[in-house]
Tab-separated table of C-alpha atoms and ligand atoms in Angstrom:
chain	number	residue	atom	x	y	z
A	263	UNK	CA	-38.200	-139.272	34.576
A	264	UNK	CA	-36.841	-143.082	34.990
A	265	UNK	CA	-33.902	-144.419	33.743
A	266	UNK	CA	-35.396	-146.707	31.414
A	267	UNK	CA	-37.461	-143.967	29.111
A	268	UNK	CA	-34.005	-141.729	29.220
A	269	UNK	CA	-32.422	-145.084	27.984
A	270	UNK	CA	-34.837	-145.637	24.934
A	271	UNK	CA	-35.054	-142.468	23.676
A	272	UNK	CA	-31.676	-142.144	24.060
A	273	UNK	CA	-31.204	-144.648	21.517
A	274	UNK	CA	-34.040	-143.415	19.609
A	275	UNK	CA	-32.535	-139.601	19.011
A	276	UNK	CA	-28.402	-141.444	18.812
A	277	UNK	CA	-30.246	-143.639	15.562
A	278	UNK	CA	-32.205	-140.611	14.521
A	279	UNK	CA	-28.969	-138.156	14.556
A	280	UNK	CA	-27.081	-140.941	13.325
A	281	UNK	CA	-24.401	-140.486	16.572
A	282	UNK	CA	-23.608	-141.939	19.744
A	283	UNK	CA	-24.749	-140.562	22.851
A	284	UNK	CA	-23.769	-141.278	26.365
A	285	UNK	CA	-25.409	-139.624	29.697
A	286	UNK	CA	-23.164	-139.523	32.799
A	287	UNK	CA	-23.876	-138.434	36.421
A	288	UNK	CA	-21.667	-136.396	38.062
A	289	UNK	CA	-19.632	-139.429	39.569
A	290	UNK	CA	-18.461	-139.704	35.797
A	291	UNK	CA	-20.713	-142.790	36.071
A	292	UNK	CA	-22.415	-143.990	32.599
A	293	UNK	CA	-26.097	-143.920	33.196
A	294	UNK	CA	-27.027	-144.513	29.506
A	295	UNK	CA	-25.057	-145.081	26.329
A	296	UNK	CA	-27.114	-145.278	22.719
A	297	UNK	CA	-24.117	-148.537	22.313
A	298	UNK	CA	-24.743	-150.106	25.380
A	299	UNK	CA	-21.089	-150.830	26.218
A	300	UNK	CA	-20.161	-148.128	28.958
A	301	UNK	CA	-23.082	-148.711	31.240
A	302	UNK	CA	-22.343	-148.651	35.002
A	303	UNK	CA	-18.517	-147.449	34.117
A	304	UNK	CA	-16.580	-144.521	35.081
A	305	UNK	CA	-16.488	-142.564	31.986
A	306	UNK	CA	-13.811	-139.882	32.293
A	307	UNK	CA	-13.261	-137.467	29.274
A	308	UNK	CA	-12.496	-134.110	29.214
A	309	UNK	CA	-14.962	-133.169	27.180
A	310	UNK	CA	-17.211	-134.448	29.971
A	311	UNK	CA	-15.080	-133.273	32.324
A	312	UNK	CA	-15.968	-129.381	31.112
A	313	UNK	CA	-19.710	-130.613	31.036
A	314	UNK	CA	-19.954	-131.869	34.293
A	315	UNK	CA	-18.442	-128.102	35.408
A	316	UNK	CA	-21.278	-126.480	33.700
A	317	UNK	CA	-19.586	-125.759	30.425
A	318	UNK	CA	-20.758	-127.311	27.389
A	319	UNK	CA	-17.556	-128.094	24.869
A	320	UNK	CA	-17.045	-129.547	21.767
A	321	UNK	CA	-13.381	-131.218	20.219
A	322	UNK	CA	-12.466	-132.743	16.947
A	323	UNK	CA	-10.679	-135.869	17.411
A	324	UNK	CA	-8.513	-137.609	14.729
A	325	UNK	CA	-8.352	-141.555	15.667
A	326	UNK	CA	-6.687	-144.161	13.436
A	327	UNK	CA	-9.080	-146.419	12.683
A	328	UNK	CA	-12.191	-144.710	13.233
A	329	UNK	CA	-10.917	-141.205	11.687
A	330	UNK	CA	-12.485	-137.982	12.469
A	331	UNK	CA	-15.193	-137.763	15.417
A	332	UNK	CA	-16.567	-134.884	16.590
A	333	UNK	CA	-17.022	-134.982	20.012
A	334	UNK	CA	-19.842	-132.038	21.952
A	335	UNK	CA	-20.350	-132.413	25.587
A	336	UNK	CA	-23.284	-130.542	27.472
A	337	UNK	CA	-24.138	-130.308	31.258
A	338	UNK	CA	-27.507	-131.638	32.393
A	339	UNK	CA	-29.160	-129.375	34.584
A	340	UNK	CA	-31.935	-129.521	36.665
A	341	UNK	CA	-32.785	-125.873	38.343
A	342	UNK	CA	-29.253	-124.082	37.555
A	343	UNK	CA	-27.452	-127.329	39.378
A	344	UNK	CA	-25.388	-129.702	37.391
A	345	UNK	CA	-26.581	-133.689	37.583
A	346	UNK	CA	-24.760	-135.039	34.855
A	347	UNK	CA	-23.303	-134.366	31.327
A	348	UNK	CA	-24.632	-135.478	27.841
A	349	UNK	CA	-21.781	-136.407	25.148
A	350	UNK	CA	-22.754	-136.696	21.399
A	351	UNK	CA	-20.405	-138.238	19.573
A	352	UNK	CA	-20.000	-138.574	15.783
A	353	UNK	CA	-18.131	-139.375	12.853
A	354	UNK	CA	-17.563	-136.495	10.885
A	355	UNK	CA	-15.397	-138.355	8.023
A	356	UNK	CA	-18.223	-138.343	5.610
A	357	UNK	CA	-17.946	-134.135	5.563
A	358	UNK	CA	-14.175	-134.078	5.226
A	359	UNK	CA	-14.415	-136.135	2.464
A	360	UNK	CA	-17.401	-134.164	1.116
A	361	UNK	CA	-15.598	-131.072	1.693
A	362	UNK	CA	-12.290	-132.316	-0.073
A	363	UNK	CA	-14.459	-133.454	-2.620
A	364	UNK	CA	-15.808	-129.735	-3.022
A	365	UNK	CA	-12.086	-128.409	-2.567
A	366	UNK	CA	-10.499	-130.416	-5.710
A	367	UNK	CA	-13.644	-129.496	-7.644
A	368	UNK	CA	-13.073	-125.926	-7.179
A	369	UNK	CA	-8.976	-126.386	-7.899
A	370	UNK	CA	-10.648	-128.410	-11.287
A	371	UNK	CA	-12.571	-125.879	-11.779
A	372	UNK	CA	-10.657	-123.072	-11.150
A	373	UNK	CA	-7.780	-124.603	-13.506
A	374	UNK	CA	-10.155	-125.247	-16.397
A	375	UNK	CA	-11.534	-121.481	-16.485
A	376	UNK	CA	-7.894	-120.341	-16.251
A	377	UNK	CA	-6.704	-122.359	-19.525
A	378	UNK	CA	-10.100	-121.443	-20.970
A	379	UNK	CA	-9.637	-117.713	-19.993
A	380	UNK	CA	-5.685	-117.949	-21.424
A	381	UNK	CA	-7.330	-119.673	-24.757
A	382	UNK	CA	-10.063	-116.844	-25.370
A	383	UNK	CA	-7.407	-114.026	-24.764
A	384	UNK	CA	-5.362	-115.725	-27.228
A	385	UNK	CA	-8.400	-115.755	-29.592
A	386	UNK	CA	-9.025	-111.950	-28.830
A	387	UNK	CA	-5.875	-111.354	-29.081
A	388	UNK	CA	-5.721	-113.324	-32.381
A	389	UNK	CA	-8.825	-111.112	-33.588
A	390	UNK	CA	-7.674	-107.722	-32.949
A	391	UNK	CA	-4.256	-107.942	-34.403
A	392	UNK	CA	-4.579	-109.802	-37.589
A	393	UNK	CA	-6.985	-106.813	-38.406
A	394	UNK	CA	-4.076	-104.661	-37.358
A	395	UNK	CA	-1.164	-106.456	-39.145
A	396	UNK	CA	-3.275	-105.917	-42.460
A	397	UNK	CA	-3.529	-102.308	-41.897
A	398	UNK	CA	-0.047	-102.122	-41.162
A	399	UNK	CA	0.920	-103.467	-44.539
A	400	UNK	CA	-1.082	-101.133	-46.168
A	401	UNK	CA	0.083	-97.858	-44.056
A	402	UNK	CA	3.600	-99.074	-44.982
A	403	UNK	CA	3.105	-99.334	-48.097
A	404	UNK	CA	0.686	-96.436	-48.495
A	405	UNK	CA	3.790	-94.349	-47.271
A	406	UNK	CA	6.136	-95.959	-49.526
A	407	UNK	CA	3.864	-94.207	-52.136
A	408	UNK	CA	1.941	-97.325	-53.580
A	409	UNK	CA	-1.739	-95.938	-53.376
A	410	UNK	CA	-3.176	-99.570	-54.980
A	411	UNK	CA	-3.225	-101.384	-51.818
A	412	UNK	CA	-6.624	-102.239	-50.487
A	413	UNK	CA	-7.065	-103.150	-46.858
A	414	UNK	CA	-8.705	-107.003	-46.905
A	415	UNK	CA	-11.080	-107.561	-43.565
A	416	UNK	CA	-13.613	-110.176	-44.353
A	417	UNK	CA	-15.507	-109.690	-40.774
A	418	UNK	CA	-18.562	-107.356	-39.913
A	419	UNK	CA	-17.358	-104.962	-37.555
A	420	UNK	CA	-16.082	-101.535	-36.672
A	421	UNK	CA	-12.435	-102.928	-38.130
A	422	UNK	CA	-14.235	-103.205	-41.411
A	423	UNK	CA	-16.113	-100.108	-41.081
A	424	UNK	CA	-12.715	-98.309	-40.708
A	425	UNK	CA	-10.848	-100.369	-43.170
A	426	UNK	CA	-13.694	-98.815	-45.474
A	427	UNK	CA	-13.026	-95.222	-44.624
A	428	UNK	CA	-9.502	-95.850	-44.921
A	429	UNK	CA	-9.908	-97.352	-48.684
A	430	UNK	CA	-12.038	-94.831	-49.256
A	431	UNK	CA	-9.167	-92.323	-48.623
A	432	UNK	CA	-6.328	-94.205	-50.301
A	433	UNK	CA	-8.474	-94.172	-53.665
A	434	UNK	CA	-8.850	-90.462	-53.431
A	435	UNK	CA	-5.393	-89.517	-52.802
A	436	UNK	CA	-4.690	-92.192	-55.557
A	437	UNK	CA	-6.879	-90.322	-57.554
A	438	UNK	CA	-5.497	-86.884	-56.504
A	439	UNK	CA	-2.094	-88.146	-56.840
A	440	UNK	CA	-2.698	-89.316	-60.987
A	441	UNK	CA	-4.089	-85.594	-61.373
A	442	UNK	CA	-1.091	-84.007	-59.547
A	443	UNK	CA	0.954	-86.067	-62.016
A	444	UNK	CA	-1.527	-85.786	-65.125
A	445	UNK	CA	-1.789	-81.841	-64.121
A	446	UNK	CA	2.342	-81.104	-64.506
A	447	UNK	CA	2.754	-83.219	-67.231
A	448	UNK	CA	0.559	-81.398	-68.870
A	449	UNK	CA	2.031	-77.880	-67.708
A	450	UNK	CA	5.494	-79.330	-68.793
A	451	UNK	CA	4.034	-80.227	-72.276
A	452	UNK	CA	1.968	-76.720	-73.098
A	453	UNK	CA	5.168	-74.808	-71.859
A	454	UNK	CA	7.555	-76.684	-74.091
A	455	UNK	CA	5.536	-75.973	-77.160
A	456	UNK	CA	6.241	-72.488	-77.039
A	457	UNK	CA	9.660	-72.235	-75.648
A	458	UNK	CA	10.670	-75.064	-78.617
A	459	UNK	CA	8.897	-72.314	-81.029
A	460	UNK	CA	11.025	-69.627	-79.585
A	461	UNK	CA	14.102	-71.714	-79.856
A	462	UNK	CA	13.747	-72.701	-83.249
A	463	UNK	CA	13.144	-69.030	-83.951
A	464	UNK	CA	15.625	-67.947	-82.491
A	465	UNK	CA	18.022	-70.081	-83.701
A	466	UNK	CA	17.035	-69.324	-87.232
A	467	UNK	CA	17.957	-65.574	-86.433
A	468	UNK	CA	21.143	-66.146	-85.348
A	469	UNK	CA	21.780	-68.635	-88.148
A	470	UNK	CA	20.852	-65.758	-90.607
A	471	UNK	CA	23.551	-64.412	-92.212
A	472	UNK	CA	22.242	-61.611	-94.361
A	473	UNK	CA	20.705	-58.550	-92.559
A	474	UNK	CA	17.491	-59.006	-93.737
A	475	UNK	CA	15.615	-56.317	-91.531
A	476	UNK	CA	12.020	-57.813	-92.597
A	477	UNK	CA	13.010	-61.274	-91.487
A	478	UNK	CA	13.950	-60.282	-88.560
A	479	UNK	CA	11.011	-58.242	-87.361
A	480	UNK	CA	8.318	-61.332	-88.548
A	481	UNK	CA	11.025	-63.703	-86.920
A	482	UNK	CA	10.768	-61.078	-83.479
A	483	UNK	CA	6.647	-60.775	-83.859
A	484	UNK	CA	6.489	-64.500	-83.949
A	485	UNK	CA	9.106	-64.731	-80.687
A	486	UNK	CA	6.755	-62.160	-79.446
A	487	UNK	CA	3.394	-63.622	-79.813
A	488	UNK	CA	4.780	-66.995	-78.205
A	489	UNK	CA	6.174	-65.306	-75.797
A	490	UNK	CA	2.353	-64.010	-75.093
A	491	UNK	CA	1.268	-67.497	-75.344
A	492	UNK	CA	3.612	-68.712	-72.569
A	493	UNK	CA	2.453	-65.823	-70.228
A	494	UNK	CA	-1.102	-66.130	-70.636
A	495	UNK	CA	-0.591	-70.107	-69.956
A	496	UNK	CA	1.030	-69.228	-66.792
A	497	UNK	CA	-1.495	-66.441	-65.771
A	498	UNK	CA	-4.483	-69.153	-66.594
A	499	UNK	CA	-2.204	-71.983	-64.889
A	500	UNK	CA	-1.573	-68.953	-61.482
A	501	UNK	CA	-5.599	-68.273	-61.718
A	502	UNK	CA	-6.227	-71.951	-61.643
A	503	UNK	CA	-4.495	-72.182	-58.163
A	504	UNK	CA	-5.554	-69.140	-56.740
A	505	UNK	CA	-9.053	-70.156	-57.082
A	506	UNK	CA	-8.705	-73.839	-55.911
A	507	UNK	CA	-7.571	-72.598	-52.882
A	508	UNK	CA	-10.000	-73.131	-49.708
A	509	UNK	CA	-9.254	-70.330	-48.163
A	510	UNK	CA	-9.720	-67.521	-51.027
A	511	UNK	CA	-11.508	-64.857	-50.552
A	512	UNK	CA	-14.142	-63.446	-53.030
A	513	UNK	CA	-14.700	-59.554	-53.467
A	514	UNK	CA	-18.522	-59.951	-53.843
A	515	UNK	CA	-20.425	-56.558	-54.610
A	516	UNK	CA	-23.858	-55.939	-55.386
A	517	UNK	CA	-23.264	-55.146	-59.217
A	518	UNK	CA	-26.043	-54.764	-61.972
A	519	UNK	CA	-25.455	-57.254	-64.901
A	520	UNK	CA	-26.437	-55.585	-67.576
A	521	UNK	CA	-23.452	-52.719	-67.249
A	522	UNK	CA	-21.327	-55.685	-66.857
A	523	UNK	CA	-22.072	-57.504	-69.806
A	524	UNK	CA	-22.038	-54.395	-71.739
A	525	UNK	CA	-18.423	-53.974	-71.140
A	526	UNK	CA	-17.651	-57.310	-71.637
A	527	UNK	CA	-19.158	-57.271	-74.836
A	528	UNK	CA	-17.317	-53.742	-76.319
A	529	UNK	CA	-14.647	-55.316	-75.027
A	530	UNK	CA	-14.917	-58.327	-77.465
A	531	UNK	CA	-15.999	-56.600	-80.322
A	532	UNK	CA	-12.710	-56.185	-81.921
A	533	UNK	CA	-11.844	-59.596	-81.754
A	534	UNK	CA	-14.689	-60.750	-83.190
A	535	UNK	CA	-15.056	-58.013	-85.727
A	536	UNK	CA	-11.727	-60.033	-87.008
A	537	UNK	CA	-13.450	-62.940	-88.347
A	538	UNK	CA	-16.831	-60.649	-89.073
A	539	UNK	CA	-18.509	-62.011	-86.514
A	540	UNK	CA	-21.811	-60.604	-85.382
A	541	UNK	CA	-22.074	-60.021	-81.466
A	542	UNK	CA	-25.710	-59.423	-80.196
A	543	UNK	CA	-26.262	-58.362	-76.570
A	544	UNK	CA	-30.397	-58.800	-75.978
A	545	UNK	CA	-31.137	-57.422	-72.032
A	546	UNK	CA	-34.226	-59.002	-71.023
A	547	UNK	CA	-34.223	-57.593	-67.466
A	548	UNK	CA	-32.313	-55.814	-65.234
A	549	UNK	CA	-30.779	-57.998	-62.880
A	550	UNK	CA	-28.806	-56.797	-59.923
A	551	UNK	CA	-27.116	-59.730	-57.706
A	552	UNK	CA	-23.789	-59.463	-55.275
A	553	UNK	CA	-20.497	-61.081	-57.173
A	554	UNK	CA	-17.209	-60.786	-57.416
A	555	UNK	CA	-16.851	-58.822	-60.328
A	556	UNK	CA	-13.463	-59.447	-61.762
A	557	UNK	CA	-13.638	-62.844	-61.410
A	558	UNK	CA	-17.621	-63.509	-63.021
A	559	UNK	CA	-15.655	-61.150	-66.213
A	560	UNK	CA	-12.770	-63.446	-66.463
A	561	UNK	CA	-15.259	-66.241	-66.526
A	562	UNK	CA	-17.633	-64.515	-69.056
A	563	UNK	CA	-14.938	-63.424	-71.270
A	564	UNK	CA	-13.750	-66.731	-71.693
A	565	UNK	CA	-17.140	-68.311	-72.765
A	566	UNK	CA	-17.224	-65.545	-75.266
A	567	UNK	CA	-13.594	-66.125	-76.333
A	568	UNK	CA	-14.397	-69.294	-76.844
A	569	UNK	CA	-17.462	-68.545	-78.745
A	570	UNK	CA	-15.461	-66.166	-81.356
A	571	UNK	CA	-12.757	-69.166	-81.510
A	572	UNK	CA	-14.638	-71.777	-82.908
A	573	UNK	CA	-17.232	-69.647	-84.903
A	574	UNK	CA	-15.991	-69.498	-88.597
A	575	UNK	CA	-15.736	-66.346	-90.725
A	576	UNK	CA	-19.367	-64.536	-90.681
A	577	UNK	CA	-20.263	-66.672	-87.874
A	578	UNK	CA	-22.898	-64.937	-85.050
A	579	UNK	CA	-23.323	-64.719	-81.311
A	580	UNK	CA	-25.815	-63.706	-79.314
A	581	UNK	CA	-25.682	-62.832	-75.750
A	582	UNK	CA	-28.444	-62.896	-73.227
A	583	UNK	CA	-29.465	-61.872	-70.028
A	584	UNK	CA	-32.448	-62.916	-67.921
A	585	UNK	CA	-33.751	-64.520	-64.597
A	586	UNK	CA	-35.076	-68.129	-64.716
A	587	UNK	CA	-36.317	-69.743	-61.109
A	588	UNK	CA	-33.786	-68.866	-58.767
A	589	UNK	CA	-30.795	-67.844	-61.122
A	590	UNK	CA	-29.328	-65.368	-63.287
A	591	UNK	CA	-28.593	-66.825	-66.689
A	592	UNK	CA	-26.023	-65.479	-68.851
A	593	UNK	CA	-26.872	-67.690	-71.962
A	594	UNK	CA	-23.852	-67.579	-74.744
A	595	UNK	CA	-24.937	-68.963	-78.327
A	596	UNK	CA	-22.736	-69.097	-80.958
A	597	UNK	CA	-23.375	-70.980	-84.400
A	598	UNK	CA	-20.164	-72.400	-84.671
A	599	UNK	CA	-18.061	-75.878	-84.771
A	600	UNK	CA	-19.912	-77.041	-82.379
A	601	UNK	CA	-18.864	-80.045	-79.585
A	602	UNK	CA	-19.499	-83.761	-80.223
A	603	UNK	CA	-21.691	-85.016	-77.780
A	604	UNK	CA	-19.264	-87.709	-76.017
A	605	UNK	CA	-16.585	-84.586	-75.541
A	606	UNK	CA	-19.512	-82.432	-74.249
A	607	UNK	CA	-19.067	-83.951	-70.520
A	608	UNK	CA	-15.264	-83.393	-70.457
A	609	UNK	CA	-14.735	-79.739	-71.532
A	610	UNK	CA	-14.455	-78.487	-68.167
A	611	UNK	CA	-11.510	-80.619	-67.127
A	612	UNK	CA	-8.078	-78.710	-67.377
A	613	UNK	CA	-6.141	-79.129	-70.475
A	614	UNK	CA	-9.113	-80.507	-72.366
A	615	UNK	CA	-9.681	-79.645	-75.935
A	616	UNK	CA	-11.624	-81.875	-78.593
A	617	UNK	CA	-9.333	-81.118	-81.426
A	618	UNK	CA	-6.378	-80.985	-80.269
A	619	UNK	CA	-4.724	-80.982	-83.469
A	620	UNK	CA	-6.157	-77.345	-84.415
A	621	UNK	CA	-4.669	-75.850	-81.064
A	622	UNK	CA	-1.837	-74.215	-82.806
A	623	UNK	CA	-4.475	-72.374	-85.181
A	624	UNK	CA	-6.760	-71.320	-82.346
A	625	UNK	CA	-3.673	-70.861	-79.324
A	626	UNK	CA	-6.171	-72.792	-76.589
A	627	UNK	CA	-4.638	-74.384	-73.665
A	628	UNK	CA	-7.952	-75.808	-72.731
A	629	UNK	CA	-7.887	-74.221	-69.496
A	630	UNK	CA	-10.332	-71.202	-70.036
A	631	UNK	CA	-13.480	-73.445	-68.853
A	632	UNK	CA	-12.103	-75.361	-66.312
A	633	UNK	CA	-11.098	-71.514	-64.752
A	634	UNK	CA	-14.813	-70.425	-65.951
A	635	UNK	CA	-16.340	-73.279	-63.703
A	636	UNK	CA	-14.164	-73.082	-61.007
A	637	UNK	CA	-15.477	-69.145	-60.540
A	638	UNK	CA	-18.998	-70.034	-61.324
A	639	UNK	CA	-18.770	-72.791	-58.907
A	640	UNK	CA	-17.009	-70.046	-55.980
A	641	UNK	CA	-20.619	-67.953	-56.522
A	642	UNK	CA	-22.650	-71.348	-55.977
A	643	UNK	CA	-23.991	-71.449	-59.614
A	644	UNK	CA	-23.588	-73.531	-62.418
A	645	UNK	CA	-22.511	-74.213	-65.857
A	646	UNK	CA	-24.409	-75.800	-68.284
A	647	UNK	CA	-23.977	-76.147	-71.882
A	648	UNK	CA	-26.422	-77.120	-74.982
A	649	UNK	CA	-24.600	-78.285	-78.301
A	650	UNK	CA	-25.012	-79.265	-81.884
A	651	UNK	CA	-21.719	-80.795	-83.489
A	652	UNK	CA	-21.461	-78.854	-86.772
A	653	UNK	CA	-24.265	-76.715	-85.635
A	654	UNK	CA	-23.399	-74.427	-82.923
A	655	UNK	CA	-23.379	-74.012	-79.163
A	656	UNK	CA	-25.061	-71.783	-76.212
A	657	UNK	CA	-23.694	-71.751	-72.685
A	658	UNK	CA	-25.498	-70.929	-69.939
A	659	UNK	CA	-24.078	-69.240	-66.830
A	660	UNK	CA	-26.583	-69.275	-64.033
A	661	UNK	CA	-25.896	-67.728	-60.631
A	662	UNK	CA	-27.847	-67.755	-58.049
A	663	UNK	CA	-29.918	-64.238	-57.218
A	664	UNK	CA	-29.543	-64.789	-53.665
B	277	ATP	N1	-18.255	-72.475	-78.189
B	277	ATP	C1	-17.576	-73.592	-78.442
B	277	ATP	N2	-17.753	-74.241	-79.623
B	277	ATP	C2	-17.098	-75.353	-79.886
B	277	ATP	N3	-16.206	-75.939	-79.062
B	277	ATP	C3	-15.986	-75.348	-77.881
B	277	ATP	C4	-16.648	-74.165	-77.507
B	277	ATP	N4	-16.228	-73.815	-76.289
B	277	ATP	C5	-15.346	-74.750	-75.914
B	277	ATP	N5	-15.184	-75.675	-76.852
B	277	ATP	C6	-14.315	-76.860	-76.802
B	277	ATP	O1	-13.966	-77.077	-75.447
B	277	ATP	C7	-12.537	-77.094	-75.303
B	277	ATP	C8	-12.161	-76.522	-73.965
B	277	ATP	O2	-12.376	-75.151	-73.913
B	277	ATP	P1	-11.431	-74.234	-73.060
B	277	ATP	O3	-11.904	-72.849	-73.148
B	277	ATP	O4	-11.315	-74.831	-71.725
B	277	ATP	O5	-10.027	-74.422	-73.750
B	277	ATP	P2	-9.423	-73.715	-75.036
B	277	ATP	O6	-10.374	-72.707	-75.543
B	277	ATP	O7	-9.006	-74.787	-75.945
B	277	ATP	O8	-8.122	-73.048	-74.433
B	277	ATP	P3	-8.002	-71.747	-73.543
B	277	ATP	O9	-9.382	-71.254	-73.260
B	277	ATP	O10	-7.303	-72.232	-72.330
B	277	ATP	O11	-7.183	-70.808	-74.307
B	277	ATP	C9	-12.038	-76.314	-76.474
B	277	ATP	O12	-10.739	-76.714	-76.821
B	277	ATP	C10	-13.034	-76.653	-77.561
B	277	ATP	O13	-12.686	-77.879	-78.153
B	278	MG	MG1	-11.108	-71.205	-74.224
């Protein structure tokens, strides 16, 4: 190959690869140099130096003025024996810079995504606890005993999902709460009636000063028939509880109705033989269906009791029995007083009476239905009542034959 064609495309490749690039024998002599400066001079280098031993090297060298350069020397062989040595040299300030370029981006970067991180953690942050402070005010005062507190989340998510649950359960224990308090102010009130009867009776005895024997025994039946009064309040008040409790236990027993009601009703007949009432008992069918005995009597009797209260003189009721769809019904009609229709939905809440004036006449609590529903309700059946003001009423008692 001559020295001119090594020459040119030595230049060639140096402008091609952007780089300088000398060839040297092994006398260190230049033979051809892309700048044309060294040829014909003794170009020693180490880099060269390694070449011209056979091993090709490469350096990094940092000058002043020109900067970084990298420097790669490689032997030229010609069948396995060294004849010269190539060196490429070339600047290699353009990919520092590029490369610090890169490296302050990435700091930039890196900085930015850190404040931006810090700034949506503070946001989160921000999110999840202002939720939390607001049900913390609410708790607090939830357990200070103020049950009107409402927890206020105006977002969309799960916090307002349980912030709804939660106001869901401070209303009912609000709500259970004003009964609690409704339920023994009541107590207090229908106990105090008869005790302040007893008192003043009482007091009237001792304040007597002849010895009037009669006075004293209608003074002692009066003391006596409150004194009734106060325990049946407190045995309707102890049934009350005992059957609001979750845990009771019903004494269910396949029982045929008709006996029942038959005893029920002989054992009514004096009381409403009082006021000349007329008590009919019309069987349709024989219905046999698993209760708890005791407790469907105590709920029958008071329907009946009721039915003889507020009946007038002459008055009648008629008691039925018979099977409609899946129920038992009990129906109760009396032709009495009769309920206006806008008390008819609140006769089965405790202490509830529509005259409440004529309670001393008649001795009602107005517990006797609320007990009545609760049992009803224990044997999964219902209560229903149909009623005339001035007319009369029926109730129906329907348990399920199941
Ligand atoms: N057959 C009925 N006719 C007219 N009003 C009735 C009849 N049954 C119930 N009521 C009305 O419903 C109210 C509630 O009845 P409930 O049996 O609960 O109480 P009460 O009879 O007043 O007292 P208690 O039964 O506790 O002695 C009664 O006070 C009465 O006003
Ligand atoms: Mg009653």
């Amino acid at each position: 190959m001559d020295l001119a064609y090594i020459k040119s495309m030595v230049k060639e490749y140096s402008n091609e690869i952007k780089s300088r690039i000398i060839i040297v024998d092994t006398n260190n002599i230049v033979q051809a140099d892309s700048g044309d400066t060294f040829v014909g001079e003794v170009f020693k280098h180490d880099e060269i130096n390694s070449a011209l031993k056979g091993m090709a090297t490469s350096n990094i060298h940092n000058f002043k003025i020109m900067g970084r350069v990298m420097y790669v020397a490689v032997p030229v062989t010609v069948d396995k024996n060294v004849i010269g040595a190539t060196l490429i040299s070339a600047s290699i300030n353009s990919i520092y810079e590029e490369v610090q370029h890169i490296q302050n981006k990435i700091i930039i970067i890196s900085i930015v995504s850190m404040l931006v991180n810090i700034c949506i953690s503070f946001l989160l942050m921000g999110l999840i606890f202002q939720p939390l402070d607001e049900f913390k005010r609410v708790i607090n005062k939830a357990s200070q005993g103020n049950l009107k507190e409402k927890i206020n989340i105006e977002t969309n998510d799960e916090f307002r999902d349980v912030a709804d649950a939660f106001n869901m359960m401070i209303l009912k224990l609000d709500q259970a709460d004003t009964e609690r308090k409704d339920f023994v102010a009541n107590v207090s009130h229908e106990l105090r009636t008869p005790l302040s009867s007893i008192k003043i009776l009482s007091e009237s005895l001792l304040s007597e000063n002849e010895e009037n024997i009669e006075i004293y025994r209608e003074f002692l039946q009066d003391i006596d028939s409150e004194v009734d009064r106060l325990n049946n309040i407190i045995s309707d008040l102890l049934s009350l509880t005992t059957l609001g409790k979750e845990n009771i236990i019903l004494n269910y027993r396949t029982t045929y109705i008709n006996f029942l009601l038959e005893k029920i009703v002989l054992s009514m007949k004096p009381l409403a033989e009082k006021k000349s009432i007329k008590l009919t008992l019309i069987l349709e069918e024989k219905v046999q269906i698993s209760i708890d005995q005791d407790k469907i009597q105590q709920a029958v009797i008071n329907v009946i009791d009721n039915a003889i209260k507020y009946t007038q003189q002459n008055g009648l009721i008629e008691i039925k029995l018979y099977t409609l769809e899946q129920y038992a019904v009990i129906a109760i009609k009396d032709n009495g007083i009769g309920i206006p229709e806008d008390c008819i939905p609140h006769i089965f809440e405790r202490f509830y009476r529509v005259d409440k004036a004529r309670s001393r006449e008649t001795g009602g609590t107005g517990l006797g239905l609320s007990i009545s529903w609760q049992i009803v309700s224990l044997h999964k059946g219902i209560i229903e009542v149909d009623s005339q003001y001035g007319k009369g009423s029926t109730f129906y008692i329907k348990l399920p034959l199941q």
